[in-house]
Short mmCIF file of C-alpha atoms and ligand atoms in Angstrom, two decimals:
data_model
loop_
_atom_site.label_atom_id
_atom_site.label_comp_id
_atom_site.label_asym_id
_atom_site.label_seq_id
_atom_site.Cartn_x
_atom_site.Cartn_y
_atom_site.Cartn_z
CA UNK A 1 7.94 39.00 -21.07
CA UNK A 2 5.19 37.44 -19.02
CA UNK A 3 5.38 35.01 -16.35
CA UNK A 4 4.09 31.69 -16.36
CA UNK A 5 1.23 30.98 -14.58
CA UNK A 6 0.22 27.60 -12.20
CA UNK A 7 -3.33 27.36 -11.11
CA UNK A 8 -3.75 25.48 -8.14
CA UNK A 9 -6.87 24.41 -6.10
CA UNK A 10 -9.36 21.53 -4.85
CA UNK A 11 -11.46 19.92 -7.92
CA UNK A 12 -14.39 21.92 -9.27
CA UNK A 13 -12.61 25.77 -8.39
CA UNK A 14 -12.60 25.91 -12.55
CA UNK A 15 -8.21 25.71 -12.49
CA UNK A 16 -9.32 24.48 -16.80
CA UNK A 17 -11.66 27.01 -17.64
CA UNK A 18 -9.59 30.09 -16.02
CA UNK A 19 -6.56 28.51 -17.16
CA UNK A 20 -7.87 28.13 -20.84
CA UNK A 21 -9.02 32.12 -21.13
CA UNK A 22 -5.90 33.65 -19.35
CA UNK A 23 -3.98 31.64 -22.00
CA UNK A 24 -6.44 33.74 -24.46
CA UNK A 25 -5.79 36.84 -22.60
CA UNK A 26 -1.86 36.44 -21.94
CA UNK A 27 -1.05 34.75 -25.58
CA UNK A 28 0.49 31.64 -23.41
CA UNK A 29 0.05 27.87 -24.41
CA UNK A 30 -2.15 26.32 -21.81
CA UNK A 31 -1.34 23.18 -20.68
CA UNK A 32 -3.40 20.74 -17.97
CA UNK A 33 -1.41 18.32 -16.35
CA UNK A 34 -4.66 15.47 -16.12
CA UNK A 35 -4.84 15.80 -20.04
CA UNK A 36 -0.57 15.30 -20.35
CA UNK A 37 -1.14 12.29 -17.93
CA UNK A 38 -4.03 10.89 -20.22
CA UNK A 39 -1.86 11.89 -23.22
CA UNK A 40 1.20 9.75 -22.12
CA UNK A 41 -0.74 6.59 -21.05
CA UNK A 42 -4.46 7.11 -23.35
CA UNK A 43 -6.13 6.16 -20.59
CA UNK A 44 -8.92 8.01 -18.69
CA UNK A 45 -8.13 9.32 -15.15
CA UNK A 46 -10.63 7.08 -13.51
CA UNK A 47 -8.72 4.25 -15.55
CA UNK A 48 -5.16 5.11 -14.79
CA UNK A 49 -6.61 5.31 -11.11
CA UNK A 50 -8.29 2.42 -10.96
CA UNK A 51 -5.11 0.16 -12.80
CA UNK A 52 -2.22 1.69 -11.37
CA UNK A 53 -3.62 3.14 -8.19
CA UNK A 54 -3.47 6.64 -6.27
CA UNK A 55 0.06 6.23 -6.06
CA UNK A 56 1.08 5.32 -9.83
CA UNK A 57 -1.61 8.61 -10.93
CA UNK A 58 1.03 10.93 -8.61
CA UNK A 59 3.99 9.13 -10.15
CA UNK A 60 2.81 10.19 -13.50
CA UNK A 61 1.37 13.45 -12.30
CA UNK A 62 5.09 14.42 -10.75
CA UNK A 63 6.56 13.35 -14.04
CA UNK A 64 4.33 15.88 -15.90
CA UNK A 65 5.19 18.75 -13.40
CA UNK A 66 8.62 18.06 -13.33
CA UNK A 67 9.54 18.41 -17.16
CA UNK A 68 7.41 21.80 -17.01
CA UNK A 69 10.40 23.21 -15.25
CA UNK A 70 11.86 25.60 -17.03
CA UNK A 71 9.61 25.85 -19.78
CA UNK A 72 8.24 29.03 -20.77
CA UNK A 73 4.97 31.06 -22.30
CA UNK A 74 2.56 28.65 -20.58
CA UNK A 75 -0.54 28.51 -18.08
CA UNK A 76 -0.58 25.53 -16.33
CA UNK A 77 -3.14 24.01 -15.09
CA UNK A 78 -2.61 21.29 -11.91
CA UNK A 79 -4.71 18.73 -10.60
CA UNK A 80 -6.30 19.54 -7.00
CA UNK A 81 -4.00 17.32 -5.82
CA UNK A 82 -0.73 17.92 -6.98
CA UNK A 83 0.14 19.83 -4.34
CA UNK A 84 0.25 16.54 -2.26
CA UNK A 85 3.91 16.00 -2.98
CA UNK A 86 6.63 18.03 -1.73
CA UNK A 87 8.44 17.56 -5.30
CA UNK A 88 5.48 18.83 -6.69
CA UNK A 89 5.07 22.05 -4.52
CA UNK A 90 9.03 22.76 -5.57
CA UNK A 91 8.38 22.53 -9.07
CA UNK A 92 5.28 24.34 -9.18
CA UNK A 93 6.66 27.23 -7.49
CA UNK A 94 9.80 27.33 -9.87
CA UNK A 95 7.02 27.54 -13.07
CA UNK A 96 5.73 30.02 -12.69
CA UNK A 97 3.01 32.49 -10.14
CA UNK A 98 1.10 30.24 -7.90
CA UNK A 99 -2.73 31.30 -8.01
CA UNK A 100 -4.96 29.59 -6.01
CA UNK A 101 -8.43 29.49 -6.83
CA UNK A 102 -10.87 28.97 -4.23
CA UNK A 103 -14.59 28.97 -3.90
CA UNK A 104 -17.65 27.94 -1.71
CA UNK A 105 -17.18 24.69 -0.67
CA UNK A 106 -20.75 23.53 -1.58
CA UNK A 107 -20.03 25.08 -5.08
CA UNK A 108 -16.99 23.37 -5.66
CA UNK A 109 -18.97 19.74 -4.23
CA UNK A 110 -21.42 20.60 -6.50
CA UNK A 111 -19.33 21.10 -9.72
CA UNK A 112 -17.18 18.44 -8.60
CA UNK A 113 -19.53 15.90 -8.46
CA UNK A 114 -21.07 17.12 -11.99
CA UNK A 115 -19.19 14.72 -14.36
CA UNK A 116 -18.76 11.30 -12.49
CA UNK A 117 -14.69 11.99 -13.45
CA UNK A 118 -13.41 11.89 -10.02
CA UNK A 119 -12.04 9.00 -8.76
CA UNK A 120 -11.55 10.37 -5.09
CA UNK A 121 -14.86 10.93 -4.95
CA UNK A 122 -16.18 7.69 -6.12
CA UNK A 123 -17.02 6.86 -2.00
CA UNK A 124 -20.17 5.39 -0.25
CA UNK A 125 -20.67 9.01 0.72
CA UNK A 126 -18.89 11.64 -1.61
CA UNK A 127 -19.64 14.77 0.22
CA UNK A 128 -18.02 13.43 3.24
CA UNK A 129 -15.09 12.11 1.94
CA UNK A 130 -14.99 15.84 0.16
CA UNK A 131 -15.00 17.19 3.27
CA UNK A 132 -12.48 15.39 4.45
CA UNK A 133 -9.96 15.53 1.66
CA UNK A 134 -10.28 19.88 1.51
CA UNK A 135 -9.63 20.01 5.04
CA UNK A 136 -6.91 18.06 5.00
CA UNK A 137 -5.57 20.19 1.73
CA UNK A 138 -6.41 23.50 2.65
CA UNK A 139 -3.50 24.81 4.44
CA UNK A 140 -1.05 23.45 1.42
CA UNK A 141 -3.09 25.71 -1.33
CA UNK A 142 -2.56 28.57 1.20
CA UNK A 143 0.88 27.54 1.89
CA UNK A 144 1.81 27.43 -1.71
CA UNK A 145 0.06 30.15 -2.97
CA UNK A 146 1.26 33.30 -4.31
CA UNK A 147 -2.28 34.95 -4.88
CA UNK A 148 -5.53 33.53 -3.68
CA UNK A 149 -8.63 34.40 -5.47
CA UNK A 150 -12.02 33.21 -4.24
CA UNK A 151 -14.35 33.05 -7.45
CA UNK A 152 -17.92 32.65 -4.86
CA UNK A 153 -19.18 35.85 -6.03
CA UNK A 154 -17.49 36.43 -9.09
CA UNK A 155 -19.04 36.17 -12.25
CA UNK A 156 -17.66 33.09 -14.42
CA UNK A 157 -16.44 35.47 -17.19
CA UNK A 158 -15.18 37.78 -15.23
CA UNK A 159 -12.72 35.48 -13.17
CA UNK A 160 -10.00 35.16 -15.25
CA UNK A 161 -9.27 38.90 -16.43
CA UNK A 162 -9.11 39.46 -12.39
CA UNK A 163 -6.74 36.64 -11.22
CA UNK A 164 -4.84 38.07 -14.02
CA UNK A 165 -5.33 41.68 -12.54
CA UNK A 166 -4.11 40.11 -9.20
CA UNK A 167 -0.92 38.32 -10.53
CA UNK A 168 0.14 41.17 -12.19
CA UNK A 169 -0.09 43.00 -8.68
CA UNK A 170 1.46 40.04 -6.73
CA UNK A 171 4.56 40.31 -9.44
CA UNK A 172 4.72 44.22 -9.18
CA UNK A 173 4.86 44.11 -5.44
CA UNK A 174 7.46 41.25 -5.69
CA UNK A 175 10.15 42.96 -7.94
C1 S3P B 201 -7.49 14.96 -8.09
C2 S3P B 201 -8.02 15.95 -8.89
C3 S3P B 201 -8.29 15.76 -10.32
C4 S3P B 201 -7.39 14.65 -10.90
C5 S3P B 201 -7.52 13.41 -10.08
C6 S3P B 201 -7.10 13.62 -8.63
C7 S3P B 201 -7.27 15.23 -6.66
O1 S3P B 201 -8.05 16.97 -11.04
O2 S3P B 201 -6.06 15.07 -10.94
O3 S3P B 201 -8.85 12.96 -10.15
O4 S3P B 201 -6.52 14.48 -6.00
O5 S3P B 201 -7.84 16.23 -6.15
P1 S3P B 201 -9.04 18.25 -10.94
O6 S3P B 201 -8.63 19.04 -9.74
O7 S3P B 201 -8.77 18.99 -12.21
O8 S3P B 201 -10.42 17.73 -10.84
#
């Protein structure tokens, strides 16, 4: 039986798309926590942000997480900054492997910045504030993370089959 798997990483790594093929790949459900937190309220993110705040989006985002524990056959994957809470960081390690993707921070401003979808980033100056929120963030990926994969010179298609490669490595090493 396979694991579950919990992608984790600062908006714009590509935690959906990877998620969505190693679902393909591994035959798991895949499951996004932003889209269960848009599910339970049918509001946008930007919406739920701007009515019930930062804090009331990581109520509902800890909610989400939480009831995943325990649950089995899925991918799962967590918005950059779920990793904020300590609750979170608990449950996330109890779902499943922890795989952080990482990438370039310029490519992950620029893909984060693509869609107008980010709240956080919705700042006089967005790179900046960017900046500012990875830095603070970084060492909580790395803290969390089981495997690390950085995706900068990897070719989009190819990055799934080889986070897969490298969680199948981190659990062979681990049993
Ligand atoms: C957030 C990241 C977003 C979403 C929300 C807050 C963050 O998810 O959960 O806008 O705090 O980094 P993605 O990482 O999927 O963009």
């Amino acid at each position: 039986m396979l694991p579950n798997f919990v992608l984790i990483g600062f908006m714009g790594c590509g935690k959906s798309t990877v998620g969505r093929k190693l679902a393909t790949l591994t035959g798991h459900r895949f499951l996004d926590t932003d889209d269960a937190i848009v599910e339970t309220r049918n509001l946008s993110i930007p919406d739920i942000f701007s009515k019930l705040g930062e804090d009331g989006f990581r109520d509902l985002e800890q909610r989400v997480i939480e009831d995943l524990v325990g649950v089995a056959g899925i991918v799962l994957s967590s918005g950059g900054g779920a990793i904020l809470r300590e609750q979170n960081r608990e449950a996330l390690k109890k779902i499943g492997i922890v795989m952080w993707l990482d990438a370039d921070p310029d490519i992950l401003f620029e893909r984060a910045t693509r869609t107008g979808k980010r709240p956080l980033l919705n700042t006089p100056n967005p790179r900046e504030t960017f900046d500012t929120l990875l830095a603070s963030r970084r060492h909580l990926y790395e803290s969390l993370a089981d495997v690390r994969f950085d995706s900068t010179h990897t070719e989009q298609e190819d990055v799934a089959r080889k986070v897969l490669e490298e969680a199948m490595r981190f659990r062979s090493r681990r049993n």
